[in-house]
Coordinates of C-alpha atoms and ligand atoms in Angstrom, one line a residue:
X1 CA -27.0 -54.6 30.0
X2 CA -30.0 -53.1 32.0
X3 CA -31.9 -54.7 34.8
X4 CA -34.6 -52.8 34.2
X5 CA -36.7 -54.4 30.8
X6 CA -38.2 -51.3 29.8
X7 CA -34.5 -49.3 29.5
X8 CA -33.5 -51.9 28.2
X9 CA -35.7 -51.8 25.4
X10 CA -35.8 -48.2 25.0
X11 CA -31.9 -48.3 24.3
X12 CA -32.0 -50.9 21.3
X13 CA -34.6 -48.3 20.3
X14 CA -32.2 -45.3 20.1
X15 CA -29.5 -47.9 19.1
X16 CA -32.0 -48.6 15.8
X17 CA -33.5 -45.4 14.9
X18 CA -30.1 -43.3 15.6
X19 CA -27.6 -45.8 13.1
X20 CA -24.0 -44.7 12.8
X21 CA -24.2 -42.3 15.9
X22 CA -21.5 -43.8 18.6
X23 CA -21.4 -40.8 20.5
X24 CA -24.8 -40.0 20.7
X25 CA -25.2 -43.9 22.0
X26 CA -22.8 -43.7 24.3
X27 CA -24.3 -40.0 26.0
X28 CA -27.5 -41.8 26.3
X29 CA -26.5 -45.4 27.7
X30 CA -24.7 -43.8 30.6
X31 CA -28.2 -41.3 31.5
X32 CA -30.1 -44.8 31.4
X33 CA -27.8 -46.7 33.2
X34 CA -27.9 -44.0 36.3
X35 CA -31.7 -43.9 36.0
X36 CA -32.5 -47.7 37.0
X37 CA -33.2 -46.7 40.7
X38 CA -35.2 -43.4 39.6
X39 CA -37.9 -45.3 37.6
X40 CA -38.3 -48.1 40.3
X41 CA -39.3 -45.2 42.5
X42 CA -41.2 -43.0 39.7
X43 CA -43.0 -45.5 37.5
X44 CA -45.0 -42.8 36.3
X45 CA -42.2 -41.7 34.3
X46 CA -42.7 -44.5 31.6
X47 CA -46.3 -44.4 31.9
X48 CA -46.0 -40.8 30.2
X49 CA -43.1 -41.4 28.2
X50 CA -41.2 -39.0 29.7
X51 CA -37.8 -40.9 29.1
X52 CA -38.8 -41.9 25.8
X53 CA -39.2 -38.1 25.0
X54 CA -36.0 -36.9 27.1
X55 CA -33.9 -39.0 24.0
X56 CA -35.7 -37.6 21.1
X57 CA -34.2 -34.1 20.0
X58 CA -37.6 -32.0 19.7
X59 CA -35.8 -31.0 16.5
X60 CA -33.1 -31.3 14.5
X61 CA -32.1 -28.1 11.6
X62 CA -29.6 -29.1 9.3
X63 CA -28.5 -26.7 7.0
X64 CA -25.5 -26.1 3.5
X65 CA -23.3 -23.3 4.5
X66 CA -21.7 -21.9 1.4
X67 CA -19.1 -19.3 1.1
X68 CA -16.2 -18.4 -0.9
X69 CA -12.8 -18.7 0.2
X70 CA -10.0 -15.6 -0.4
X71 CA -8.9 -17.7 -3.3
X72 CA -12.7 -17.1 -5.1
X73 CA -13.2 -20.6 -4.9
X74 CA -16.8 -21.6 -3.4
X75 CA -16.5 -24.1 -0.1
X76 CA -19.6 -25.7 0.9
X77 CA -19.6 -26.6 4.6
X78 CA -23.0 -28.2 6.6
X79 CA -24.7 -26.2 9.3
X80 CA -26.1 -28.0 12.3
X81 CA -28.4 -27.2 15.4
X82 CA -30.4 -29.8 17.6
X83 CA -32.9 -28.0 19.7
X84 CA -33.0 -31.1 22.3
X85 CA -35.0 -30.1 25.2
X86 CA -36.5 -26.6 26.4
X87 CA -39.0 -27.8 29.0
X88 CA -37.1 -25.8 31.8
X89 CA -36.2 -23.1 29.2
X90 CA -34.9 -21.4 26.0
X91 CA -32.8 -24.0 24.5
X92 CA -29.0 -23.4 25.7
X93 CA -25.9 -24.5 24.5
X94 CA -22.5 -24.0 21.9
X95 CA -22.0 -24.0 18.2
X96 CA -18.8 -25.9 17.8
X97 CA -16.8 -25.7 14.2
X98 CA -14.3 -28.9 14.0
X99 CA -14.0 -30.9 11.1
X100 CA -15.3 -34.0 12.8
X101 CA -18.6 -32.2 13.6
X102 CA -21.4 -34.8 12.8
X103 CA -25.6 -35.3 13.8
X104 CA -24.0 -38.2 16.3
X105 CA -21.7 -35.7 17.8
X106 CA -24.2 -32.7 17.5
X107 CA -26.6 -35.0 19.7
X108 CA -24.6 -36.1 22.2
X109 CA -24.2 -32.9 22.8
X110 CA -27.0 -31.6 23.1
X111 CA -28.8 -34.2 25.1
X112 CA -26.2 -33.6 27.1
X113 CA -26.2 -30.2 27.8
X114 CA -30.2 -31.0 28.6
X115 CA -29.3 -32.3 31.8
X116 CA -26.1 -30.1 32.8
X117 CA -28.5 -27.2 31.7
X118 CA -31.0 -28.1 34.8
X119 CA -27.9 -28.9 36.9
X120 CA -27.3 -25.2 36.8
X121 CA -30.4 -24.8 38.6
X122 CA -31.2 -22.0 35.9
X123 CA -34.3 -21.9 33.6
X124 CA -32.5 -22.6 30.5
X125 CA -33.3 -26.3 27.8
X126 CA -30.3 -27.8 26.1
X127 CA -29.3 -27.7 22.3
X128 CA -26.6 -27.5 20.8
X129 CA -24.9 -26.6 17.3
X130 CA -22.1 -26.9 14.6
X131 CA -20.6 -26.9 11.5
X132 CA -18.1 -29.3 10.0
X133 CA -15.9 -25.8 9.0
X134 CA -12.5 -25.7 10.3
X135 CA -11.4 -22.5 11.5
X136 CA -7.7 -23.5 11.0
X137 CA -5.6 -21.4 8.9
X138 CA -8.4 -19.6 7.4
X139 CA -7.9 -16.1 7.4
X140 CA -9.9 -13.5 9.3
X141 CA -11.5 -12.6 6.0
X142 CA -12.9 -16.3 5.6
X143 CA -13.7 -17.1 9.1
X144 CA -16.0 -14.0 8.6
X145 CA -17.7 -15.0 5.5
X146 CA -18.2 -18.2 6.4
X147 CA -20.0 -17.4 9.9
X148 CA -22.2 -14.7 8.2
X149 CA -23.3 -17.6 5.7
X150 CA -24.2 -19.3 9.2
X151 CA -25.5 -17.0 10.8
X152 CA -28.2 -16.4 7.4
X153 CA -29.3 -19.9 7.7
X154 CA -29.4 -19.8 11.6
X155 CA -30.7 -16.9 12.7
X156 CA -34.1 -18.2 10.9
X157 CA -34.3 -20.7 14.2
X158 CA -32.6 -18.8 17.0
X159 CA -33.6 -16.1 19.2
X160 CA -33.3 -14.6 22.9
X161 CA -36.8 -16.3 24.2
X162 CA -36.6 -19.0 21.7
X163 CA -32.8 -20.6 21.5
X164 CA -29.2 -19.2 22.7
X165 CA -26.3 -20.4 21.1
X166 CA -22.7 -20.0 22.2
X167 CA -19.1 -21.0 21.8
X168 CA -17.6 -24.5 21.8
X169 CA -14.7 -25.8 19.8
X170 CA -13.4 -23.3 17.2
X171 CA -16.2 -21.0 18.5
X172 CA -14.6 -18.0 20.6
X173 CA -14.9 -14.3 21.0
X174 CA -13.9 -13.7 16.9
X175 CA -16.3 -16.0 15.2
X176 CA -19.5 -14.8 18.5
X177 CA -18.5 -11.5 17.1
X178 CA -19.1 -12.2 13.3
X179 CA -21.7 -14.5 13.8
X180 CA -24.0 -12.0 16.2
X181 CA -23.2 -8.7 13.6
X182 CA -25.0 -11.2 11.0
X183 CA -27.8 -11.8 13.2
X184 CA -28.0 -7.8 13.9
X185 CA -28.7 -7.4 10.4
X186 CA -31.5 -9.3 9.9
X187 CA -33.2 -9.3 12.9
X188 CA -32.0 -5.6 14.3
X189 CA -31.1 -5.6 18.0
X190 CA -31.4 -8.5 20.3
X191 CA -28.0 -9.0 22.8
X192 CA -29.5 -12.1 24.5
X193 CA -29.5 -13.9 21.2
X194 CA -26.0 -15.4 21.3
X195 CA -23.9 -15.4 24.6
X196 CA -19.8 -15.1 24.7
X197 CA -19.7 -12.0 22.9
X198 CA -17.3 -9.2 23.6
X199 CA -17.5 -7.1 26.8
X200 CA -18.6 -3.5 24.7
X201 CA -21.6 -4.8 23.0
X202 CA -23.4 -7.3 26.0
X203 CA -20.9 -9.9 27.1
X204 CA -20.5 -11.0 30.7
X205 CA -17.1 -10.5 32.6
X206 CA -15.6 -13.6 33.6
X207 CA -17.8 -15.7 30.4
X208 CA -14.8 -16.3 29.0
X209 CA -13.0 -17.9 32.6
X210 CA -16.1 -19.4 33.2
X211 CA -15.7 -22.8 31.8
X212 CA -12.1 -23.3 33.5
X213 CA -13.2 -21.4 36.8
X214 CA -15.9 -23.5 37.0
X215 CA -14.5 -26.7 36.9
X216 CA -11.9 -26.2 39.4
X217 CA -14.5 -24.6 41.6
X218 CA -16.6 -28.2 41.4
X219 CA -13.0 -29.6 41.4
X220 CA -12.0 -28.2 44.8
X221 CA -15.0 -29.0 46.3
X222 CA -15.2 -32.3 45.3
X223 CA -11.6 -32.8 47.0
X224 CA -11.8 -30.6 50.2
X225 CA -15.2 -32.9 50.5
X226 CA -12.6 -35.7 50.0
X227 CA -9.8 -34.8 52.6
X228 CA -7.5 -33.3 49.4
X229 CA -7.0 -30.3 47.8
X230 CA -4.9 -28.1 44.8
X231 CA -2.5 -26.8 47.3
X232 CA 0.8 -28.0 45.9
X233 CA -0.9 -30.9 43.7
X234 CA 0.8 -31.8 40.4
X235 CA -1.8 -31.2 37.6
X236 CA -2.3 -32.0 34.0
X237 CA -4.9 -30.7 31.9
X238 CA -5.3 -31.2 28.0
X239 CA -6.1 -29.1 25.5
X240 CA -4.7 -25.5 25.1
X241 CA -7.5 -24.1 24.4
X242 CA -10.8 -21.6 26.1
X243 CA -11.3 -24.1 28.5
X244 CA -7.8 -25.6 29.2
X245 CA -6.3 -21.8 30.1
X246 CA -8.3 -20.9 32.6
X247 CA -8.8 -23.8 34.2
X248 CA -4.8 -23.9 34.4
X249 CA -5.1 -20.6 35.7
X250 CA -7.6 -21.5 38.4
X251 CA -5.5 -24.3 39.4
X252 CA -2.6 -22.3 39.5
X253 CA -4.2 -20.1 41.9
X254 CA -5.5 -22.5 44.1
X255 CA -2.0 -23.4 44.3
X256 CA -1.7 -26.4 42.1
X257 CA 1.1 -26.6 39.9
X258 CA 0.2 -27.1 36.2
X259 CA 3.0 -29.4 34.4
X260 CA 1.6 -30.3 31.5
X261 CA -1.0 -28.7 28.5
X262 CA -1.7 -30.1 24.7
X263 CA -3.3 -30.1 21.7
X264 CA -4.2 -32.4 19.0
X265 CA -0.8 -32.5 18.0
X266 CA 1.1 -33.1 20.9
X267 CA 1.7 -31.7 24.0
X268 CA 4.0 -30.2 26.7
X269 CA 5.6 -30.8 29.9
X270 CA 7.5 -28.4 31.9
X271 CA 8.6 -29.4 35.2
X272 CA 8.6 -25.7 37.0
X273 CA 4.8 -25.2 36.3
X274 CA 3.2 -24.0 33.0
X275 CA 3.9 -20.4 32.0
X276 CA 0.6 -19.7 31.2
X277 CA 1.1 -16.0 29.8
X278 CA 3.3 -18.2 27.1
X279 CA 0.1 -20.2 26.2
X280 CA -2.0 -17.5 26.3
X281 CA 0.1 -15.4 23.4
X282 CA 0.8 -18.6 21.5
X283 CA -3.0 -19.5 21.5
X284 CA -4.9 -16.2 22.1
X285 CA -2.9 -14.1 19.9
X286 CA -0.8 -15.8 17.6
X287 CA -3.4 -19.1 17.3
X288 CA -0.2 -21.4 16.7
X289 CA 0.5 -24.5 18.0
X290 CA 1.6 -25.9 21.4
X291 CA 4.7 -26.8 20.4
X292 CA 5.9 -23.1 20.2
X293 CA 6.2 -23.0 23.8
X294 CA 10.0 -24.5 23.3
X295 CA 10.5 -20.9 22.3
X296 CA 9.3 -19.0 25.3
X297 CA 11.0 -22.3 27.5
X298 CA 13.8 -24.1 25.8
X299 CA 14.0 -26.7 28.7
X300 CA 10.7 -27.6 28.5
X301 CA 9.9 -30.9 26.7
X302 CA 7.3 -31.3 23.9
X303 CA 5.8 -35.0 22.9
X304 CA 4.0 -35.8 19.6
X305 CA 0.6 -37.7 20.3
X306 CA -2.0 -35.8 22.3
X307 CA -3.1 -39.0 24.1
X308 CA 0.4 -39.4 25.6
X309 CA -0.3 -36.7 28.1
X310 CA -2.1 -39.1 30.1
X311 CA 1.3 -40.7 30.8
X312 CA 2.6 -37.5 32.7
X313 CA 3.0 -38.7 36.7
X314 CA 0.1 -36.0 38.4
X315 CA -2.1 -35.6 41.2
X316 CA -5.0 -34.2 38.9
X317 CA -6.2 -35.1 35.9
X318 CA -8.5 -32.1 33.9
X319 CA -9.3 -33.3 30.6
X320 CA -10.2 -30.1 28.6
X321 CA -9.6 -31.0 24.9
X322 CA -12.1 -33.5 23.5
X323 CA -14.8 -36.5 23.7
X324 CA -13.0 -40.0 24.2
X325 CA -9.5 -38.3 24.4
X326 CA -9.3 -40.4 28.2
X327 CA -8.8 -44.2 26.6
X328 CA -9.0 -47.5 29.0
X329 CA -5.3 -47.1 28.9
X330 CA -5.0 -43.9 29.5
X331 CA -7.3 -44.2 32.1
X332 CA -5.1 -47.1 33.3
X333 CA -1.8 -45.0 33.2
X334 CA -3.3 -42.5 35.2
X335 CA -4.1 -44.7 38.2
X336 CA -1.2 -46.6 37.6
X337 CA 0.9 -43.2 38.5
X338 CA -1.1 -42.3 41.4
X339 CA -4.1 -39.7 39.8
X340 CA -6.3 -40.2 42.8
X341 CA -8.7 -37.0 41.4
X342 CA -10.2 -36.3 37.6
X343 CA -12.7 -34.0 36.7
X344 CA -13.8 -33.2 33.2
X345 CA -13.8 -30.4 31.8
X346 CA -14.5 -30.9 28.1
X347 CA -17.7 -32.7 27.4
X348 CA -17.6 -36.8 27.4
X349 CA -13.7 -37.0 27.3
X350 CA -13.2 -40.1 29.1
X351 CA -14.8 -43.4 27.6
X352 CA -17.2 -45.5 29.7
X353 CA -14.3 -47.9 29.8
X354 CA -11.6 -45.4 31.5
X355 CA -14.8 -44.6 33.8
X356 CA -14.8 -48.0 35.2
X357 CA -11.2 -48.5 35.5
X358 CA -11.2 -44.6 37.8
X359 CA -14.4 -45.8 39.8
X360 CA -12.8 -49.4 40.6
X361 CA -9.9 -47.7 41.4
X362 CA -11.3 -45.3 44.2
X363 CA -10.5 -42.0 41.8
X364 CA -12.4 -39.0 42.4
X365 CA -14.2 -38.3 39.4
X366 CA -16.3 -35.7 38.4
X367 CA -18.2 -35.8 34.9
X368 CA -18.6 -33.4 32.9
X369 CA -22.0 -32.2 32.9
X370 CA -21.8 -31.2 36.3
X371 CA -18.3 -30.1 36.5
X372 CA -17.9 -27.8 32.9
X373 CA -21.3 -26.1 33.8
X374 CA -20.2 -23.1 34.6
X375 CA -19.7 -21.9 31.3
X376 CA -23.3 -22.1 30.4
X377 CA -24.5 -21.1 33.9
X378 CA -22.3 -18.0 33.0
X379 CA -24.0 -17.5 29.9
X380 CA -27.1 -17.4 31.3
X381 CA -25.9 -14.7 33.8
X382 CA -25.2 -13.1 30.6
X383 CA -28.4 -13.5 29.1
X384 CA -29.9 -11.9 32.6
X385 CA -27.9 -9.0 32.4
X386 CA -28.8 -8.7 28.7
X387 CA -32.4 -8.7 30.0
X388 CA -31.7 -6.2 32.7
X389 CA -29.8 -4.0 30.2
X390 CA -27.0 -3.9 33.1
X391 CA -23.8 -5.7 33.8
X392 CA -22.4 -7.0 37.2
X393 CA -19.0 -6.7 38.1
X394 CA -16.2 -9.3 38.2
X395 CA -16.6 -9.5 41.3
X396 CA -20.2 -10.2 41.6
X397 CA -20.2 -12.9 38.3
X398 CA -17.5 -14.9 39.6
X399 CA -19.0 -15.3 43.2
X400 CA -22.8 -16.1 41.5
X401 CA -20.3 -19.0 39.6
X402 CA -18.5 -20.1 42.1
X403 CA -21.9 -20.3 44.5
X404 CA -23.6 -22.1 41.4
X405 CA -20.2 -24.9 41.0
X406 CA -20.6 -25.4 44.9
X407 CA -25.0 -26.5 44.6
X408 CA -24.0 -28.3 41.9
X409 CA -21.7 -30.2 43.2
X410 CA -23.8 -30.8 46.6
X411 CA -27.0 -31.6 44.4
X412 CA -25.1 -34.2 42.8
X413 CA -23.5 -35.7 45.8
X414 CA -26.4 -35.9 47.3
X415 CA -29.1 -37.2 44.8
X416 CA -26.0 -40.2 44.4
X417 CA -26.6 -40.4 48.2
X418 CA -30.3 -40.6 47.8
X419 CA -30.5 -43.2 45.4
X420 CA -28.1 -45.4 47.1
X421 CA -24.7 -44.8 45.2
X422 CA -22.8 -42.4 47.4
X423 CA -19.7 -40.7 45.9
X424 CA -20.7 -41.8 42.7
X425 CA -20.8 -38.3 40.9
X426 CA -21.4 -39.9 37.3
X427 CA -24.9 -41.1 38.4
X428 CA -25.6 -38.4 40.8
X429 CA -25.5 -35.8 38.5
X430 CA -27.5 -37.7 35.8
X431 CA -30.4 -38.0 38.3
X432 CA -30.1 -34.6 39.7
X433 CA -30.3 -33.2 36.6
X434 CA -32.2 -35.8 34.9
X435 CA -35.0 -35.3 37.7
X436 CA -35.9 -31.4 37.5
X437 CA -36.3 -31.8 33.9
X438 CA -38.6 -34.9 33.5
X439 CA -40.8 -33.1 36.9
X440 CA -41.2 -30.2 34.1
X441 CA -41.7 -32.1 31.8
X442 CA -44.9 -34.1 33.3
X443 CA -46.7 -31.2 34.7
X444 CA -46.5 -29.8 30.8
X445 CA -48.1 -32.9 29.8
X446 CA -47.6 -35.0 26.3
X447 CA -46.2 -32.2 24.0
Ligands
NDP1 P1 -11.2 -24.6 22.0 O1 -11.4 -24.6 20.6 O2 -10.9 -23.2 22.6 O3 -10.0 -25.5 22.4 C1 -10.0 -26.9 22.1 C2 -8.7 -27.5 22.5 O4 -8.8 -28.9 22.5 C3 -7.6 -27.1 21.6 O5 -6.4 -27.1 22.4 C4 -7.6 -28.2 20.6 O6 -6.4 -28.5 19.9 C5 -7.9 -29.4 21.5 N1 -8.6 -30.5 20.6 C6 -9.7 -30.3 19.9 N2 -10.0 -31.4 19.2 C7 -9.1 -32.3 19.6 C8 -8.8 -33.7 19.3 N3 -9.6 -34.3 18.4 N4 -7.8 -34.3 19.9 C9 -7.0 -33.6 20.7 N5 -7.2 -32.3 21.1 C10 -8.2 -31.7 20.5 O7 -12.4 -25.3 22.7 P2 -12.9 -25.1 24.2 O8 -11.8 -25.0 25.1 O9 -14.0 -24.2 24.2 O10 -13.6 -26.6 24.4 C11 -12.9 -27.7 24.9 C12 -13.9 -28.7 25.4 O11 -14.7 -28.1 26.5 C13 -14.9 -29.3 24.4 O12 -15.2 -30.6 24.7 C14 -16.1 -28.4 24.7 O13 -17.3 -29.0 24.3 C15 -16.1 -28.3 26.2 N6 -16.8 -27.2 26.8 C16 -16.5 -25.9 26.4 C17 -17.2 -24.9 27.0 C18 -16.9 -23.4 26.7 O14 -17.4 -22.6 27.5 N7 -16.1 -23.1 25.8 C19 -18.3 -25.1 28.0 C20 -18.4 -26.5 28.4 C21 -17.7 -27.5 27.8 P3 -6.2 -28.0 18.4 O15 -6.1 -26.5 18.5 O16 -5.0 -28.7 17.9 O17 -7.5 -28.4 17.7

């Protein structure tokens, strides 16, 4: 698989001592695979066991979360929170609440989030967090209860210099709210302990646009760079969600139109361009499904199977749902309708397979690390102003984002350059970011 004997090693390594963790696996193989031409030209790298480090989390909490349900009945959930990597900084990154949270999925996200964490060009270390909870159709009441429980356990490991979490799946401005009261209480007042929160008690205008902003900030780059751009392009993006909405509403703005959105049961198409305020009250207010939006557009079409959105005929492709939603075939379908441009907006959503097929196929692609970064690089901002005890205006948050998409997206264009694979975003990202981080790392010595 490698050329190189010693990655190749190393992997069978994480392959052994990390059993049962797909995801994590497949984060890691794709950093190593980028890395071949780095180490030929830093051998000094594997003489300090820098890379060997870089895939160990530094630690891994792991935590019961009990609570009681409205009912009186007592649930029993498990807390997670991988503290990966925090040679460049406080360790940065979301607590996500899904049912299929897992240590694999935990760590792939975290490892991850090391390198998009440098990509921001801020000082912040990746980590990442989770609960196998399901925010679902549990009432205010519960969702409370259970993130205080959290929160008791967590805010043990957490704090403003030490470790920053933030939102991620089923983690938005509600259960930030809930969980940073709990941390309030038994640490008193610290607002750059938890980013996301509400504007009146230390959140950041535009954190909550940040994610979507940000990726079609990378995204329009990445196209104008290519001799394209949104202006009347046919997008789909997956997902309904944080993410999904205002990256639909970036798009929009660019002057894309946005035909189809989803979740995990289905997903809809409407042919005159997404009403977005109809998403926005069926999944910011209401929190009901997709499928609703038949009763805001009756001649709109809904589809059962989330993974049939990739069948749409677009222009675009922003996958802002989940890991692995992008299959071979999916992958295939795109290409197959002409989808000359996809960039990711939810973390590892296309598969290494779909990868290929959008590289052999001359797709723009931009991966996620680099192009959903400006969620965290917003969260940082927040954490500055938190420090400052100020806040910037819209104005001024958005223009540091959209100035952080644009490096980004010209560090990882050129470090692919550099190391020989130009246009190749996947690998230029992984050593742009890959590269700040080990530097750190080596001048801190073996620690
Ligand atoms: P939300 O919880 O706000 O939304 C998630 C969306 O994805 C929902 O529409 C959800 O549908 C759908 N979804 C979740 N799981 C699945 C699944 N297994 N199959 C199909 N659809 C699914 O999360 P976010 O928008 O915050 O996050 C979306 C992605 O973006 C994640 O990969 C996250 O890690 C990534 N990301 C988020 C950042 C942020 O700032 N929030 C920053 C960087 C990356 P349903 O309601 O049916 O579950």
């Amino acid at each position: 698989m490698f050329k190189n004997e010693y990655l190749q090693g190393l992997y069978e390594r994480v392959q052994k001592r990390n059993p049962n963790e797909p995801e994590f696996h497949q984060a890691v193989l794709e950093v190593l695979e980028s890395l071949e031409p780095v180490i030929d030209r830093h051998p000094e790298y594997i003489r300090w066991g820098v890379i060997e480090s870089i895939v160990e989390p530094e630690r891994i909490i792991k935590f019961r979360v009990p609570w009681i349900d409205d009912k009186g009945n007592v649930q029993v959930n498990r807390g997670f929170r991988i503290q990966f990597n925090n040679a460049i900084g406080p360790y940065k990154g979301g607590i996500r609440f899904h049912p299929s949270v897992c240590e694999s999925i935990i760590k792939f996200l975290g490892f991850e989030q090391t390198f998009k964490n440098s990509l921001t060009g801020l000082p912040i270390g990746g980590g990442k967090g989770g609960s196998d909870f399901d925010p679902k159709g549990k009432s205010d009441a519960e969702v409370m209860r259970f993130c205080q429980s959290f929160m008791t356990e967590l805010q043990k490991y957490i704090g403003p210099d030490i470790d920053v979490p933030a939102g991620d799946i089923g983690v938005g401005a509600r259960e930030i709210g809930y969980m940073y009261g709990q941390y309030k209480r038994t640490n008193g007042y610290e607002a750059g302990v938890l980013t996301g929160k509400g504007i009146p008690y230390g959140g950041s205008l535009v954190r909550k646009q940040a994610t979507g902003f940000g990726l079609c900030y990378f995204t329009n780059e990445m196209l104008v760079d290519n001799g394209k751009s949104f202006k009347d392009a046919t997008v789909v993006i997956s997902g309904s969600g944080n993410v999904a909405i205002y990256a639909c509403q970036k798009a929009t703005e660019y002057g894309a139109k946005v035909v189809a959105m989803s979740d995990s049961n289905g997903y809809i198409y409407d042919a005159n361009g997404i009403d977005l305020d109809a998403v926005k009250q069926i999944k910011e207010v209401e929190r009901k499904r997709i499928k609703e939006y038949l009763n805001f557009h009756p001649d709109a079409t809904y589809g059962e199977g989330s993974s049939n959105i990739w069948k749409i005929k677009c222009d675009i492709a922003l996958p802002c749902a989940t890991q692995n939603e992008i299959s071979a075939e999916s992958a295939q379908a795109l290409v197959d309708n002409g989808c000359y441009a996809v960039a990711e907006g939810a973390n590892m959503p296309s598969t290494p397979e779909a990868i290929k097929i959008f590289q052999n196929n001359g797709v723009f692609f931009g991966p996620a690390k680099a192009a959903n970064a400006g969620g965290v690089a917003t969260s940082a901002l927040e954490m500055t102003q938190n420090s400052m005890r100020y806040s910037w205006t819209s104005e001024e948050v958005d223009a540091k984002l959209h100035q952080i998409m644009v490096n980004i997206y010209a560090n990882a264009s050129s470090a692919a350059k550099e190391y020989g694979m130009e246009g190749n975003l996947v690998a230029g990202a992984n050593i742009a970011g890959f590269i700040k981080v080990a530097e750190a790392m080596l001048a801190q010595g073996v620690v």
